[in-house]
PDB file of C-alpha atoms in Angstrom:
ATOM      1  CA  UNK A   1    -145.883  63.657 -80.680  1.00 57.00           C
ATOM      2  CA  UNK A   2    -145.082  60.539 -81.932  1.00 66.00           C
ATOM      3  CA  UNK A   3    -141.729  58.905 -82.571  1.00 77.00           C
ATOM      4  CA  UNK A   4    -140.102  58.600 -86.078  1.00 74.00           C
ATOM      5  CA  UNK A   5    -139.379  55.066 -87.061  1.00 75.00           C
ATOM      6  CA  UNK A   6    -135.830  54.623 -88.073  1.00 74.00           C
ATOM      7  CA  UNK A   7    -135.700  52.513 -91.379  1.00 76.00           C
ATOM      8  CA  UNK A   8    -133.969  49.335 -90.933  1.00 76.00           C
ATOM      9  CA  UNK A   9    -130.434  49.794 -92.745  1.00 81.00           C
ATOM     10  CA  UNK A  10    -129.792  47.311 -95.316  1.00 78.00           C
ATOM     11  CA  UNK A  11    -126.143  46.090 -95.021  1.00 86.00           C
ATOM     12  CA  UNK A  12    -123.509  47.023 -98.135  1.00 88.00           C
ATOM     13  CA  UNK A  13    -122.895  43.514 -99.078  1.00 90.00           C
ATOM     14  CA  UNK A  14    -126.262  42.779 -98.949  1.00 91.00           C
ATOM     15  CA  UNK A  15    -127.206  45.368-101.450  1.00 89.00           C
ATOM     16  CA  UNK A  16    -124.376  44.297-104.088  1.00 94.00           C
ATOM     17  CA  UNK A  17    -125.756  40.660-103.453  1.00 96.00           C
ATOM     18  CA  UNK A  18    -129.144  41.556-104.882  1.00 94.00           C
ATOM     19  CA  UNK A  19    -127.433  44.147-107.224  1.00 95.00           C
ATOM     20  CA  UNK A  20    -124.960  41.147-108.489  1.00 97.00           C
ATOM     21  CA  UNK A  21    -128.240  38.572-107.936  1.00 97.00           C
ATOM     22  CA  UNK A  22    -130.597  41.205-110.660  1.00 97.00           C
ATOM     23  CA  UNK A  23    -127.951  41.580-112.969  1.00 98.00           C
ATOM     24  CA  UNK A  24    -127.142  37.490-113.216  1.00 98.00           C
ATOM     25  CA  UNK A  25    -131.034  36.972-113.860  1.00 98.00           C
ATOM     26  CA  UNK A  26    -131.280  39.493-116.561  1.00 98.00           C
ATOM     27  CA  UNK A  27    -128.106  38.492-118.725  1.00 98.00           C
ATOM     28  CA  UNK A  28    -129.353  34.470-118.123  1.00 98.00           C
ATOM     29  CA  UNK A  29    -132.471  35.804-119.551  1.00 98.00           C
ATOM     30  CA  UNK A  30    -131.443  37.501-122.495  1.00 98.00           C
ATOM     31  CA  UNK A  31    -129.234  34.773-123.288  1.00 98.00           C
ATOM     32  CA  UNK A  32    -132.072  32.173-123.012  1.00 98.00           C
ATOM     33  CA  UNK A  33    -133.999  34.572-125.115  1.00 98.00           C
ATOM     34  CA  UNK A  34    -131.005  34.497-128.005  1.00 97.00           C
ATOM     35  CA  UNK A  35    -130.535  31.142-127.853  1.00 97.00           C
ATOM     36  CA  UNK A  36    -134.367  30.700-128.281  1.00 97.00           C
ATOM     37  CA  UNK A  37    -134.254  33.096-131.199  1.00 95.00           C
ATOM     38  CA  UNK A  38    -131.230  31.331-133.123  1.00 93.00           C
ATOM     39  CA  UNK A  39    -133.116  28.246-133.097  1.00 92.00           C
ATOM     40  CA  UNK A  40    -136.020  29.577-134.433  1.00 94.00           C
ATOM     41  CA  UNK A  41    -134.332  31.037-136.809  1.00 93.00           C
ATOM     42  CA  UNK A  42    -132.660  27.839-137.927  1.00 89.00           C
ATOM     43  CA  UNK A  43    -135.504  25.810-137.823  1.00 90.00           C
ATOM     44  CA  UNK A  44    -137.246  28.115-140.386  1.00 91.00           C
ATOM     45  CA  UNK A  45    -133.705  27.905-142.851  1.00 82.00           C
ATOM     46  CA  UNK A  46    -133.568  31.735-142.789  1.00 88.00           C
ATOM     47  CA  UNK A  47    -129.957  30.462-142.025  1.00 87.00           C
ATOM     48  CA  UNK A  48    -128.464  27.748-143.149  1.00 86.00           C
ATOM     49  CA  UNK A  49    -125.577  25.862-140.780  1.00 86.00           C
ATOM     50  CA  UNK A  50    -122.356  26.672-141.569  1.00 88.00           C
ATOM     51  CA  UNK A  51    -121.571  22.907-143.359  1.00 89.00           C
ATOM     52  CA  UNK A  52    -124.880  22.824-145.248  1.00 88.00           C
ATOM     53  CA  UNK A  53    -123.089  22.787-148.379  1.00 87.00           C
ATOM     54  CA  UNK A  54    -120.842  19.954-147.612  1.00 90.00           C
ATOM     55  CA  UNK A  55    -123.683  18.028-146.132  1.00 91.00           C
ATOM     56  CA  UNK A  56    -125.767  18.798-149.633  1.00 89.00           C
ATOM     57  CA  UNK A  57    -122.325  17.664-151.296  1.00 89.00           C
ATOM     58  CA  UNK A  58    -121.775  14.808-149.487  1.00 91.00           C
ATOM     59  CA  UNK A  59    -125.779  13.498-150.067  1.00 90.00           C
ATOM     60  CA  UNK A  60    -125.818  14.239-153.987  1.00 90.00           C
ATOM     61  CA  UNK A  61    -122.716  12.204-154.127  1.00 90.00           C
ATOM     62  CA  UNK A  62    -123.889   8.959-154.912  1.00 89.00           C
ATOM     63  CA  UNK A  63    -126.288  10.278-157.653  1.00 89.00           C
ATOM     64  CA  UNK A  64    -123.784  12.548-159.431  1.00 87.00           C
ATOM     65  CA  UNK A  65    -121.107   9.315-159.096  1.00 88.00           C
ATOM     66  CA  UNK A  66    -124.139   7.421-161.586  1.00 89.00           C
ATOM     67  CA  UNK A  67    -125.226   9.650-163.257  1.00 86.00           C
ATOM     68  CA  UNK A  68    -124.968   9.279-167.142  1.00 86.00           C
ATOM     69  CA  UNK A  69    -124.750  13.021-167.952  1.00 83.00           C
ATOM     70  CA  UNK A  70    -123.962  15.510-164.873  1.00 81.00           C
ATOM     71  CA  UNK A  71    -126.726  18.131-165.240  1.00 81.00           C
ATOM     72  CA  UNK A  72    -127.640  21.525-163.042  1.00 83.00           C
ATOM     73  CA  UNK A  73    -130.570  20.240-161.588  1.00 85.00           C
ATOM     74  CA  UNK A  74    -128.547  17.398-159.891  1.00 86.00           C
ATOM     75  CA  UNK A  75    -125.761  19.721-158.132  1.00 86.00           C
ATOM     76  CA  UNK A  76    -127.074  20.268-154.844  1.00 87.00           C
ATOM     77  CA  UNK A  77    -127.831  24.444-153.687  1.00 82.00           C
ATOM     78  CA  UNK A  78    -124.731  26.777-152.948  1.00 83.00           C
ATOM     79  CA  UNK A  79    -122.545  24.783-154.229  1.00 84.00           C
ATOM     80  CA  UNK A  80    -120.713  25.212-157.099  1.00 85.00           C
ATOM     81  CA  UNK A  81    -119.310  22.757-159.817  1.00 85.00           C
ATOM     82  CA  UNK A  82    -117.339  22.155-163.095  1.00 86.00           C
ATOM     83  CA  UNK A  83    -117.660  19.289-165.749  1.00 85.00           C
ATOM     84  CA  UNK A  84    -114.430  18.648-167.756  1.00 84.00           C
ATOM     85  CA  UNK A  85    -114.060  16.948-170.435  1.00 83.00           C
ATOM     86  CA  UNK A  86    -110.856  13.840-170.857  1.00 81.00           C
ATOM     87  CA  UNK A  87    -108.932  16.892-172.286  1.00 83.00           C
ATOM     88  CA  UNK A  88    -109.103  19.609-169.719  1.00 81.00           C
ATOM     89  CA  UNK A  89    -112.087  20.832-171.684  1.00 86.00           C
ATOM     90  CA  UNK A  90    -114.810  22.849-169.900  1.00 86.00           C
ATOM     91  CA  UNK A  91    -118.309  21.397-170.921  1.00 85.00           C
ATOM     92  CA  UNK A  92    -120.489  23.098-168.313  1.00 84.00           C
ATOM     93  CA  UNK A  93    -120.147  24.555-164.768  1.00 85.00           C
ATOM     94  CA  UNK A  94    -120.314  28.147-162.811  1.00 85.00           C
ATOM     95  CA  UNK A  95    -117.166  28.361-161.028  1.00 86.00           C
ATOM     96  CA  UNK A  96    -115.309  31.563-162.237  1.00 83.00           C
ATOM     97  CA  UNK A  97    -111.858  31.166-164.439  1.00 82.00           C
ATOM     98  CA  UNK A  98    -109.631  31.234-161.506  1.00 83.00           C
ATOM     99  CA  UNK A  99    -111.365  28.314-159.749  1.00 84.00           C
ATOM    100  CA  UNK A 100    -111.651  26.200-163.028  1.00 86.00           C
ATOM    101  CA  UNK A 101    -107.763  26.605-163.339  1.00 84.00           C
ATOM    102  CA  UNK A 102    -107.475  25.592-159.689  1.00 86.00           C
ATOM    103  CA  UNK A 103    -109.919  22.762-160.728  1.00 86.00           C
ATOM    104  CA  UNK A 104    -108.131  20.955-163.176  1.00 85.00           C
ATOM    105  CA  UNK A 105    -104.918  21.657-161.866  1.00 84.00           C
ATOM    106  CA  UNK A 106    -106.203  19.353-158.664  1.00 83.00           C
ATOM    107  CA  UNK A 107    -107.805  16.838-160.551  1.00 76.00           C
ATOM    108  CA  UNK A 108    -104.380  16.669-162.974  1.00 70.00           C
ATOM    109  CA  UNK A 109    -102.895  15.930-159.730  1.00 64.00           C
ATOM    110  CA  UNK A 110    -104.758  13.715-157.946  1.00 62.00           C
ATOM    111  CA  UNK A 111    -105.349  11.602-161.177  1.00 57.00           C
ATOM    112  CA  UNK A 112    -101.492  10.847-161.778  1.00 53.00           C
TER     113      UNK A 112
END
């Protein structure tokens, strides 16, 4: 009869090592993998960034500062806008009533 070959035992701390060592890997993985994802996703504008408007806002401002006659097609996507007139008048816009109050209650402000 032949002997049996004891298995070489594998120390404790050596098995939470590779335990702790697999379970690094995987979540550096999957976080490589969402990053990876989010950018794609950016780069394709499925999402905007979270100051797109301001940075449409900020771009248009020039043009909508010379313009003769402030017109939809010239106020820049998701954001929204009111034209008054010298009176307090509303002449065109799509901000709801609340935020038109709020409007001209800033620029009556700001303009004394």
């Amino acid at each position: 009869m032949g002997r049996i070959k004891k298995k070489a035992a594998v120390p404790l701390s050596l098995f939470y090592l590779k335990y702790f060592a697999y379970i690094f890997v995987s979540i550096l993985l999957l976080a490589i993998l969402l990053l990876a994802a989010f950018h794609a996703i950016m780069n394709s504008d499925i999402v905007y960034p979270a100051n797109y408007a301001q940075d449409q806002a900020a771009k248009a401002y020039d043009t909508l500062q010379q313009a003769a006659e402030i017109t939809t097609d010239l106020i820049p996507d998701l954001c929204d806008y009111i034209v008054f007139d010298m009176y307090g008048n509303v002449e065109s816009g799509n901000l709801p009533e609340k935020g038109v109050q709020d409007a001209w209650a800033s620029f009556s402000l700001s303009s004394l």
